[in-house]
Tab-separated table of C-alpha atoms in Angstrom:
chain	number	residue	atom	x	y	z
A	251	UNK	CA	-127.920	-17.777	28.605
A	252	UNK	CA	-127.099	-15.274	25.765
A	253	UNK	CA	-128.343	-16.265	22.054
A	254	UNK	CA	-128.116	-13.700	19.138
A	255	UNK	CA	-132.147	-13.650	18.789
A	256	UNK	CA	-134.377	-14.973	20.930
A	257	UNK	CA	-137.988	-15.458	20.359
A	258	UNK	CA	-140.796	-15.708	22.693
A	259	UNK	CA	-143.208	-18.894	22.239
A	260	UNK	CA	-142.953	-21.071	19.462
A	261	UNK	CA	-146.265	-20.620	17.324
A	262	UNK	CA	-146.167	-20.606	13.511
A	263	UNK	CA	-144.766	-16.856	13.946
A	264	UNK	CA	-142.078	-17.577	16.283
A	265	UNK	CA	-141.133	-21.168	14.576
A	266	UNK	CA	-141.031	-20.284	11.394
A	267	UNK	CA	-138.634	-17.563	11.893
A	268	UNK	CA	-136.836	-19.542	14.277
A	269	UNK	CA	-135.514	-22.080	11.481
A	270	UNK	CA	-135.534	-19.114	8.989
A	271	UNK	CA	-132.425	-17.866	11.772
A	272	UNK	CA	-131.186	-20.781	12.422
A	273	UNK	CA	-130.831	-22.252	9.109
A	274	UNK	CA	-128.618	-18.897	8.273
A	275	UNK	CA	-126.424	-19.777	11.356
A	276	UNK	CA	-127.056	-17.652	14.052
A	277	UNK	CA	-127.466	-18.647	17.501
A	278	UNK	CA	-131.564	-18.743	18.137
A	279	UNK	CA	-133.714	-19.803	21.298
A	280	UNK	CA	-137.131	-20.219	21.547
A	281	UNK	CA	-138.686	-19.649	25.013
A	282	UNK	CA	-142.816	-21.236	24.435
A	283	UNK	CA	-144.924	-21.523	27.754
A	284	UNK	CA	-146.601	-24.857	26.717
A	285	UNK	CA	-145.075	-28.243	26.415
A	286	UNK	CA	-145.720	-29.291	22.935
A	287	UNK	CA	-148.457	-30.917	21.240
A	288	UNK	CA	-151.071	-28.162	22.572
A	289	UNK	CA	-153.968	-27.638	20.729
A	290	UNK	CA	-154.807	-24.032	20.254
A	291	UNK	CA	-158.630	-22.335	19.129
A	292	UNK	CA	-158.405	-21.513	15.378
A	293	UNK	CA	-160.597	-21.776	12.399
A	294	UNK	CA	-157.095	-24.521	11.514
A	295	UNK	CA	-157.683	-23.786	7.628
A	296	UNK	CA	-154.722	-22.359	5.970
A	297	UNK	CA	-154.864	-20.415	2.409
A	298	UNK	CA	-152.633	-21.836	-0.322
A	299	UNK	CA	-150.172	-18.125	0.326
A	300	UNK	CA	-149.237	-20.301	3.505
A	301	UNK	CA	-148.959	-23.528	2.169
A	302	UNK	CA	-146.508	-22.424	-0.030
A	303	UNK	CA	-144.453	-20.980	2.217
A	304	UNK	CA	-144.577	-24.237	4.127
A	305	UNK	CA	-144.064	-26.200	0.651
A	306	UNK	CA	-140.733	-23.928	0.478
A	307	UNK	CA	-139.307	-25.367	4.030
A	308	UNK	CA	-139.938	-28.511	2.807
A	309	UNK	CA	-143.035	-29.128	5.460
A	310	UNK	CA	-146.094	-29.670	3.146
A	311	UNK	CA	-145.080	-33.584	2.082
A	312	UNK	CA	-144.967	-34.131	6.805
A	313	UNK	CA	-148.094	-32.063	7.397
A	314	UNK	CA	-150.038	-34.530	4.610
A	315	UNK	CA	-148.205	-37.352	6.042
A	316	UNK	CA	-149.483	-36.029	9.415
A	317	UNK	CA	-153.141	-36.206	7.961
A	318	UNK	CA	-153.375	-32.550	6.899
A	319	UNK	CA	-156.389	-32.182	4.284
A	320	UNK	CA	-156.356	-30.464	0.727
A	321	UNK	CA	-159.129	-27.835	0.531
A	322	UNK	CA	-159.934	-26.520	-2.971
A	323	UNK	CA	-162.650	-24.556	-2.289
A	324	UNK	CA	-164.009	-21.610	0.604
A	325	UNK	CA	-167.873	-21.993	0.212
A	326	UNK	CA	-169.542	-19.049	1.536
A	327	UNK	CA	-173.089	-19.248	2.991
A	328	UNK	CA	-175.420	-16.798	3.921
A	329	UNK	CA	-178.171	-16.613	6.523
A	330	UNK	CA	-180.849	-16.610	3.478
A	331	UNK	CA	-179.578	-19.511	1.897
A	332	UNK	CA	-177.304	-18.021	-0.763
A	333	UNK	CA	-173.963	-19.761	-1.311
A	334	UNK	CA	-170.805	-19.070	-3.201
A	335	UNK	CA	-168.045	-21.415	-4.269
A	336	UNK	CA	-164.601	-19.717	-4.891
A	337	UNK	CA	-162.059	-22.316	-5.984
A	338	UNK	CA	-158.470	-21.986	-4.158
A	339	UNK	CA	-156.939	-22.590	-7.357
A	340	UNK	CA	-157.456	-19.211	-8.560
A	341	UNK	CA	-155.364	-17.327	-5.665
A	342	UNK	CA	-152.115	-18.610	-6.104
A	343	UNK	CA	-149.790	-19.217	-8.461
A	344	UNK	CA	-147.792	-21.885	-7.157
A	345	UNK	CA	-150.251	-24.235	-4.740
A	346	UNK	CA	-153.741	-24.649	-6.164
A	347	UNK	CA	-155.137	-25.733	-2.644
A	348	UNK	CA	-155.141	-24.451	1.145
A	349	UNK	CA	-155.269	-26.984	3.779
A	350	UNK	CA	-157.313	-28.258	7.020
A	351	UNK	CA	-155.306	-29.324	9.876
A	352	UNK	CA	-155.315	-28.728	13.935
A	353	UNK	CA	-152.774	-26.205	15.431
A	354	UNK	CA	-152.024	-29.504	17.572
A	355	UNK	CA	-150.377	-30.847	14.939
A	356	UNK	CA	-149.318	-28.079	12.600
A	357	UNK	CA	-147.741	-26.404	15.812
A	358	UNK	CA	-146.031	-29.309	17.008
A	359	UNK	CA	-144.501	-29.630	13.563
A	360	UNK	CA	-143.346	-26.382	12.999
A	361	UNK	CA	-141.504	-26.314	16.094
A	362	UNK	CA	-139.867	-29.385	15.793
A	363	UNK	CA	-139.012	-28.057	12.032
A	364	UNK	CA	-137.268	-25.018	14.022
A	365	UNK	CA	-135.180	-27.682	17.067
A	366	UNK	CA	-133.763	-29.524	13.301
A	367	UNK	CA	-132.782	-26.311	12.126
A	368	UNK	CA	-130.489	-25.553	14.850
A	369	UNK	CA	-132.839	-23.661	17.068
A	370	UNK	CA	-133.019	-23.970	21.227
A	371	UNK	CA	-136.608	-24.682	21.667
A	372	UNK	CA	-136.925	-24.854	25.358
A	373	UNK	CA	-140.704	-25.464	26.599
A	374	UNK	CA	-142.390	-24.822	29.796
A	375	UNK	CA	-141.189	-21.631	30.449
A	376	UNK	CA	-142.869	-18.239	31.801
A	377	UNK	CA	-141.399	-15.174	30.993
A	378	UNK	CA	-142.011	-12.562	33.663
A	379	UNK	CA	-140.914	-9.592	32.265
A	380	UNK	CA	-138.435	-7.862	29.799
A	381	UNK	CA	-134.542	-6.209	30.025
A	382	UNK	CA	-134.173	-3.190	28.614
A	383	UNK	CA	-131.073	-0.981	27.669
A	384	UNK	CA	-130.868	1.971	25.357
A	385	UNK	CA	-134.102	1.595	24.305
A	386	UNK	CA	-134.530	-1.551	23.215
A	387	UNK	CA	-135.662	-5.194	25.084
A	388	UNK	CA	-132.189	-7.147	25.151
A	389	UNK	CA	-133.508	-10.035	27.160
A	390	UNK	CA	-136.162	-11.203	29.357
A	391	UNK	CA	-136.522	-12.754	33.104
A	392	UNK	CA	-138.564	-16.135	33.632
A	393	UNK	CA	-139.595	-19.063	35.573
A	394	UNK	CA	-139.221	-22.643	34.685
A	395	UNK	CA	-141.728	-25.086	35.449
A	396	UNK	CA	-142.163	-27.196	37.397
A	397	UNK	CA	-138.944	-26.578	39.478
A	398	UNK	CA	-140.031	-22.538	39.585
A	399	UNK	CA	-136.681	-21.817	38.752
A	400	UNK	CA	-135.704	-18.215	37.986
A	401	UNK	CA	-133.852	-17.841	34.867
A	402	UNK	CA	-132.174	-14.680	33.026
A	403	UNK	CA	-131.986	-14.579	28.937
A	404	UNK	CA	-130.431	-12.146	26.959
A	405	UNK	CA	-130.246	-11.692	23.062
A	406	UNK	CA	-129.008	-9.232	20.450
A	407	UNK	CA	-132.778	-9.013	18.709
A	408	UNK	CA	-135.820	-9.965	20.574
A	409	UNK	CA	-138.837	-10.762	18.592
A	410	UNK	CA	-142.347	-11.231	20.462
A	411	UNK	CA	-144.078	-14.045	18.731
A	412	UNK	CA	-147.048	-14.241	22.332
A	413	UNK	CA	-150.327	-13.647	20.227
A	414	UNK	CA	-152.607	-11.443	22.003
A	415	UNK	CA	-150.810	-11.233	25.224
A	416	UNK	CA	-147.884	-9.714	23.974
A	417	UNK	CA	-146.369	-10.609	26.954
A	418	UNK	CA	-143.138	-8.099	26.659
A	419	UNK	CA	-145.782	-4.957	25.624
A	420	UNK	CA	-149.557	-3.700	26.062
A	421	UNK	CA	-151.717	-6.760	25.926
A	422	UNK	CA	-154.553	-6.245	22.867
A	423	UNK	CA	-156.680	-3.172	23.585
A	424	UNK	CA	-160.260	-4.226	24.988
A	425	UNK	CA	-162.731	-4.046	21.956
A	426	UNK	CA	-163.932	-0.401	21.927
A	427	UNK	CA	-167.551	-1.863	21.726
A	428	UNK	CA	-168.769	-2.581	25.044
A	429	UNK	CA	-171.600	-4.808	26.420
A	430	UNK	CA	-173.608	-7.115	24.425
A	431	UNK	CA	-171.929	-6.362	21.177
A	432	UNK	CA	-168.805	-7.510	22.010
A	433	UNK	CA	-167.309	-10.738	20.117
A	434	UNK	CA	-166.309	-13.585	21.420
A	435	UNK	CA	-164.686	-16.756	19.461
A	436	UNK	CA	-165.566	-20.429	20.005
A	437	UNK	CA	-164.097	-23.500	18.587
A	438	UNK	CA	-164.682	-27.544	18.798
A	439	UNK	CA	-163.492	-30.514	17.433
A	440	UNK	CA	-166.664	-32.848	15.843
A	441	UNK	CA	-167.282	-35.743	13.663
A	442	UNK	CA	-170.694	-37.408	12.509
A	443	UNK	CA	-171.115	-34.446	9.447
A	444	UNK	CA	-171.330	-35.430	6.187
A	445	UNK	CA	-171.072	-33.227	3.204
A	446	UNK	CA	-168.019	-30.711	4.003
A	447	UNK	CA	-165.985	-32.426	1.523
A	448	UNK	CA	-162.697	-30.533	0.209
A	449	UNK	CA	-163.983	-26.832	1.003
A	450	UNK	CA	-163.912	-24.751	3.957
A	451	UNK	CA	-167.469	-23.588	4.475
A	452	UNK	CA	-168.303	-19.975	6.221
A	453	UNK	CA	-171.711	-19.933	7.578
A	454	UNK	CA	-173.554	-16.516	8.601
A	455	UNK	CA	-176.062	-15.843	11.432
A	456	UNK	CA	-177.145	-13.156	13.218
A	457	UNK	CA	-174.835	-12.748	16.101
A	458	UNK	CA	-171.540	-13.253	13.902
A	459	UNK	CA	-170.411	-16.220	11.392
A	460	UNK	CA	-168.511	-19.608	12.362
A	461	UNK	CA	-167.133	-21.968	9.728
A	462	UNK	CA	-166.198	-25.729	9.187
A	463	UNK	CA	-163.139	-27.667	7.304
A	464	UNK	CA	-162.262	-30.934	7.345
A	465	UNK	CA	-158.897	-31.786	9.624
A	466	UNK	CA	-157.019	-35.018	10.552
A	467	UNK	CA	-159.384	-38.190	10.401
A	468	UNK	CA	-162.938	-37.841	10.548
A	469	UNK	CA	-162.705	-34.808	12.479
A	470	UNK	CA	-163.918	-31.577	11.700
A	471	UNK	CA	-162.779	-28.112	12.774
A	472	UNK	CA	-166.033	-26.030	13.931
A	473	UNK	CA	-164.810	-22.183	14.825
A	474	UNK	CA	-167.137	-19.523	14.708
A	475	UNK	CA	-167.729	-15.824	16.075
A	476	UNK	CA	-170.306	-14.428	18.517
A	477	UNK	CA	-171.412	-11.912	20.591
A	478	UNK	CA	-171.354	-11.923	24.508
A	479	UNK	CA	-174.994	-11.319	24.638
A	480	UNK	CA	-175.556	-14.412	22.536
A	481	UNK	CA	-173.333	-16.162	25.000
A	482	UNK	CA	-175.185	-15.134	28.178
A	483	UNK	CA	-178.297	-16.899	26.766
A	484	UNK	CA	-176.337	-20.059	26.346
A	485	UNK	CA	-175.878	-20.392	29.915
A	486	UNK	CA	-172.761	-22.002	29.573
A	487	UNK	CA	-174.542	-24.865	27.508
A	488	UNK	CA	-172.611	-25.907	24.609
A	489	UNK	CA	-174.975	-27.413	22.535
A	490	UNK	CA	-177.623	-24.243	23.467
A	491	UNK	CA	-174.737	-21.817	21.872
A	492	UNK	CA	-174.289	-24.110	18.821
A	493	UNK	CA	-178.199	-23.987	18.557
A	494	UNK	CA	-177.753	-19.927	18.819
A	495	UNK	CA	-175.047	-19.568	16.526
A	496	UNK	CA	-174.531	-22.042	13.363
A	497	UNK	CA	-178.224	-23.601	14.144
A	498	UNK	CA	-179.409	-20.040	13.310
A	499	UNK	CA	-178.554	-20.830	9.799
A	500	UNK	CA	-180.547	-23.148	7.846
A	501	UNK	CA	-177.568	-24.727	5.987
A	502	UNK	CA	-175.353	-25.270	8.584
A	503	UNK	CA	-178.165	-26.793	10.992
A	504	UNK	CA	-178.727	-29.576	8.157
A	505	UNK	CA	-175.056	-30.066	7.596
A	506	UNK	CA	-174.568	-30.214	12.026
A	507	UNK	CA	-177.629	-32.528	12.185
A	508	UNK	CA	-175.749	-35.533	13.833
A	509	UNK	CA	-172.330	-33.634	14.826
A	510	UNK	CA	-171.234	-35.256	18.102
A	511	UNK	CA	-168.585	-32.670	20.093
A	512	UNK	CA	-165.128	-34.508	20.005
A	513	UNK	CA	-163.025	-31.902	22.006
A	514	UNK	CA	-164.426	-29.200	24.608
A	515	UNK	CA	-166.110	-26.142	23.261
A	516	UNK	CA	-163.397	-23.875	23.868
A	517	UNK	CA	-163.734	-19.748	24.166
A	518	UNK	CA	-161.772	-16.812	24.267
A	519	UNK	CA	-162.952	-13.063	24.109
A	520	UNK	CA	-163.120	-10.259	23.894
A	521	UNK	CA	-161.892	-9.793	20.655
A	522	UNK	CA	-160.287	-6.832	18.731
A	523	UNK	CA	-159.212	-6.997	15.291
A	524	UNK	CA	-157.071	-4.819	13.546
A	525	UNK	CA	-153.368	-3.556	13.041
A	526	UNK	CA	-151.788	-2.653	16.496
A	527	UNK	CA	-148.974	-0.104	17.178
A	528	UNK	CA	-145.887	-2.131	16.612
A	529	UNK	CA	-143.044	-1.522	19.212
A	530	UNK	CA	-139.938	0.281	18.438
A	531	UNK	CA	-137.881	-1.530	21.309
A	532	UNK	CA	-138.506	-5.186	19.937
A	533	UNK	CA	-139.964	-6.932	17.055
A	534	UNK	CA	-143.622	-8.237	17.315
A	535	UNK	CA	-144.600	-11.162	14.952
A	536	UNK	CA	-148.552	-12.524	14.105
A	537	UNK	CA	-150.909	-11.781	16.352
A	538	UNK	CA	-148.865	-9.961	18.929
A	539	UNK	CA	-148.335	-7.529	15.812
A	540	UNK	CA	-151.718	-7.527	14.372
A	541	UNK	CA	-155.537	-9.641	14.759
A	542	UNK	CA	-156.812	-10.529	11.235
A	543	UNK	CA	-161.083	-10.625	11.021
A	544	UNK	CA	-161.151	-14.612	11.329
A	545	UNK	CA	-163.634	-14.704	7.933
A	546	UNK	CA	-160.203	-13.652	5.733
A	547	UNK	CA	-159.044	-16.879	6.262
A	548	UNK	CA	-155.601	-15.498	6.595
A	549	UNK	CA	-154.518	-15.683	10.476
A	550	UNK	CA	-151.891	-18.247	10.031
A	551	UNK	CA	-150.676	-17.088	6.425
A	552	UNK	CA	-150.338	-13.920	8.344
A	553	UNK	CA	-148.434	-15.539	10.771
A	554	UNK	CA	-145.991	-17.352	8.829
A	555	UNK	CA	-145.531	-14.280	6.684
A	556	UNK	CA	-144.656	-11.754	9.416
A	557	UNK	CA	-142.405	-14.318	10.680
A	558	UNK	CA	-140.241	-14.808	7.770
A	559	UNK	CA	-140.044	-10.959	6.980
A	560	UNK	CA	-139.236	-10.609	10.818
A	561	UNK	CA	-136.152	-13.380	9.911
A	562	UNK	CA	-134.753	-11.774	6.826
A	563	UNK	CA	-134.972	-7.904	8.164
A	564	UNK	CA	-133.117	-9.657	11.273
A	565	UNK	CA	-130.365	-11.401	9.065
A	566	UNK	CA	-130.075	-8.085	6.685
A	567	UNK	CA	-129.373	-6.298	10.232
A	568	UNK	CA	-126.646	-8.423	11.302
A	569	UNK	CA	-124.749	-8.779	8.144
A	570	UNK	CA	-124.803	-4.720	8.169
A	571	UNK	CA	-123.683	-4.988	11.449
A	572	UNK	CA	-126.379	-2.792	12.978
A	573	UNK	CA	-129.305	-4.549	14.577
A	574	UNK	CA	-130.598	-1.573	17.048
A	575	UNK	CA	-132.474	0.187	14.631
A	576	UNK	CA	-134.376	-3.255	13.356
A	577	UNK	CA	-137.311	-2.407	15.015
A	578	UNK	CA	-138.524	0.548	13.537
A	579	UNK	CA	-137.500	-0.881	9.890
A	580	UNK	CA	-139.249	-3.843	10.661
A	581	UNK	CA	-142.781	-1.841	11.305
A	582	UNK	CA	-142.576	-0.209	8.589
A	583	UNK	CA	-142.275	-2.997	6.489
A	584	UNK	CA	-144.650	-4.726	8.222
A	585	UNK	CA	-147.220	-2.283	7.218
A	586	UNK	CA	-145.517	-2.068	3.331
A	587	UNK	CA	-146.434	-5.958	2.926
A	588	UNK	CA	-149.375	-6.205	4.375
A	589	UNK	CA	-151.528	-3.228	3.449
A	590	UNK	CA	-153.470	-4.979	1.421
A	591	UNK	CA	-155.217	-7.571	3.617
A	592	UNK	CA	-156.048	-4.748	5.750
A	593	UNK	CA	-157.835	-2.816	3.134
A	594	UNK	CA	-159.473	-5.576	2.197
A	595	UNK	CA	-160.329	-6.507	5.733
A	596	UNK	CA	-161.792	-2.801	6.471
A	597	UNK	CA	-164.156	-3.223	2.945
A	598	UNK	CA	-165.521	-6.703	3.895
A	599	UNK	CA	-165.954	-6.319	7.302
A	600	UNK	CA	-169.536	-4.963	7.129
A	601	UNK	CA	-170.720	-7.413	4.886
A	602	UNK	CA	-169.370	-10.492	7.205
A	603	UNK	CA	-170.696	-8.424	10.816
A	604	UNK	CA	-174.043	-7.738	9.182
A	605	UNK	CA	-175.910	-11.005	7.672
A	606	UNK	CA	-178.525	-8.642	5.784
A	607	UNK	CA	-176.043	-6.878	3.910
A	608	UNK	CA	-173.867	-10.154	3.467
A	609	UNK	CA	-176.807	-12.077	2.073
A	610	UNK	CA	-177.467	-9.444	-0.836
A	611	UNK	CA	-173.737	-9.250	-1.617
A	612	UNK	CA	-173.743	-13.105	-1.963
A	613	UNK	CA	-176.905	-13.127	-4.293
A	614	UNK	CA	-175.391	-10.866	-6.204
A	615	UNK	CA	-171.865	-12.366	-6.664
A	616	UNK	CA	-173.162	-15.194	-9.320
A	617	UNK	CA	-174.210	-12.692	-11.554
A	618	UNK	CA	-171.628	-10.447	-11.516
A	619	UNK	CA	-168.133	-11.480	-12.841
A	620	UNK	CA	-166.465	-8.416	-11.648
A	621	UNK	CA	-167.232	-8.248	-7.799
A	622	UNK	CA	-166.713	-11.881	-8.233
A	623	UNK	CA	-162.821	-11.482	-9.204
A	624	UNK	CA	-162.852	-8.800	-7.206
A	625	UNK	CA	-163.973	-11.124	-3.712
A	626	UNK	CA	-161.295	-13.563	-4.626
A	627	UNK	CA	-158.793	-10.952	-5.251
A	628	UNK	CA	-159.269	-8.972	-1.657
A	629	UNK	CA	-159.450	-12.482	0.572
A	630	UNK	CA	-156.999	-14.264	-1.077
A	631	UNK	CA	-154.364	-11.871	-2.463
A	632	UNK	CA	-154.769	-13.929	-6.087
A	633	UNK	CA	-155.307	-12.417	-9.820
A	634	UNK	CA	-158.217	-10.527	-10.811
A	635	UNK	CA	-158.482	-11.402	-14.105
């Protein structure tokens, strides 16, 4: 089966720049491993920068249908008690609020958003490994499940949309630190707290930082960070690691006082974050092209973003007739757009990894209008004055 792009799993990355293609009439498959409504670990808050690219595809009036919740507020909360409120209004200038809602459902929508759009979205498929010619990945080999079926693909631009496996390239480099420092993400579902309201709420503790936002019903998202030495002395328990992490902060052990666990604690590790080296032979898109420090709040932004410059650098290509070179324009425009949030993620990151530092910062931050603009400016791309 030949296409003119095809894109490898169907996350926000590779579905939003699947209907981005399609919609512009081009012939666009979308190979995704899972059958569809998965759920996925993720801190599921997205900043208003995404919802308004959503609001432009016409997807923010389903996804509040679909029980998606307004936040207007990140809360941030240190291990010492001090807390501060920056409202979501202030960091955009189109959607005043960022919203709460489970990859589940956001995932399942986007995808479906990219099948009405003209897109082949065909689920439950492996792929094995890549075609090259020239240079570049024209295709890919894979197996269809159940049946094990080997299959053949090919496609005139091939954009990798895998997260962290990066299945047609070099997986994510191993964290360079080793042993007990390395981090480690963990993620639940829970209901029974009280007092999250319309904010998403970033708790610090010693071995990292997890956070909470409100999602579809009465459930709330729980995601937080960790180190593996923090793990080994949970045994495996959930409730001993919850007790470890978030219960190591005063705040959020009130706030998770009667949380009851809705969904498995789920875990993945270990984790490197950072810009990777982006491929010259295909395009890579989100997380296969770069791991954003979860406390930015901007993974799926990130996401949508890379996937709609990956659709309109594609669609320039063709209608100049020349999509070999696409790759190497693509990474550097990757970089272009998204300098900032990488600046911003190599200032803040010792204030979020160490909670001593982080708690002085956050004492300080009522008090002083400038850093205070400043904060809101680096996390959340929005004005500084």
């Amino acid at each position: 089966m030949t296409w003119d792009v095809l894109i490898i799993v169907g996350g926000p990355a590779g579905a939003i720049a699947a209907a981005d293609l399609a919609r512009c009439g081009y012939r666009v498959g979308v190979l995704e491993r899972k059958r569809f409504p998965r759920g996925k670990l993720c801190g599921e808050f997205l900043a208003p920068r995404g919802v308004a690219r959503l609001q432009q595809h016409g997807l923010l009036t389903p996804l509040l249908r679909a029980g998606a919740r307004r936040i207007r507020n990140a809360v941030f909360i240190s291990l010492g008690g001090h807390s501060h409120c920056l409202p979501l209004s202030r960091f955009s200038e189109s959607v005043e609020f960022g919203l709460g809602i489970s990859r589940a459902t956001l995932d399942h929508l986007l995808l479906d958003h990219a099948r009405a759009c003209g897109a082949d979205v065909l689920e439950r498929v492996c792929v094995t490994d890549a075609i090259a010619s020239s240079g570049r990945i024209v295709g890919v080999r894979a197996r269809l499940s159940p049946s094990g079926t080997r299959v053949t693909f090919f496609a005139a631009v091939v954009i990798d949309a895998s997260g962290r496996a990066r299945v047609l390239g070099s997986p994510t480099p191993r964290a360079r630190s080793e042993g007990d420092a390395r981090l480690f993400a963990f993620q639940a579902h829970v209901s029974g707290i009280a007092g999250v309201g319309e904010a998403v709420q970033l708790y610090f503790y010693p071995s990292g930082y997890g956070g909470l936002v409100r999602i579809e019903g009465d459930l709330v998202n729980l995601c937080g960070l960790t180190t593996w030495a923090t793990l080994r002395r949970a045994g495996g328990d959930p409730k001993q690691l919850l007790a470890l992490t978030m219960g190591q902060n005063p705040r959020a052990q009130e706030i998770l006082r009667n949380a009851r666990l809705e969904t498995p604690l789920a875990g993945c590790g270990p984790l490197r974050f950072g810009l990777r080296a982006l491929p010259r032979e295909y395009l890579a898109v989100g997380d296969a092209a770069a791991s954003l420090d979860p406390f930015l709040g901007h993974g799926i932004t990130l996401a949508l973003e890379s996937g709609l410059l990956a659709a309109a650098l594609t669609d320039a290509a063709f209608r100049a007739g020349d999509p070999t070179t696409l790759a190497p324009r693509y990474a550097r425009a990757f970089r272009r757009c998204f300098a900032r949030i990488w600046r911003a993620a190599g200032w803040l990151r010792p204030i979020a990894s160490h909670h001593a530092v982080g708690d002085r910062v956050l004492a300080l931050l009522p008090e002083r209008a400038l850093a205070h603009r400043l904060l809101r400016a680096l996390l959340f791309g929005g004005r500084t004055g």
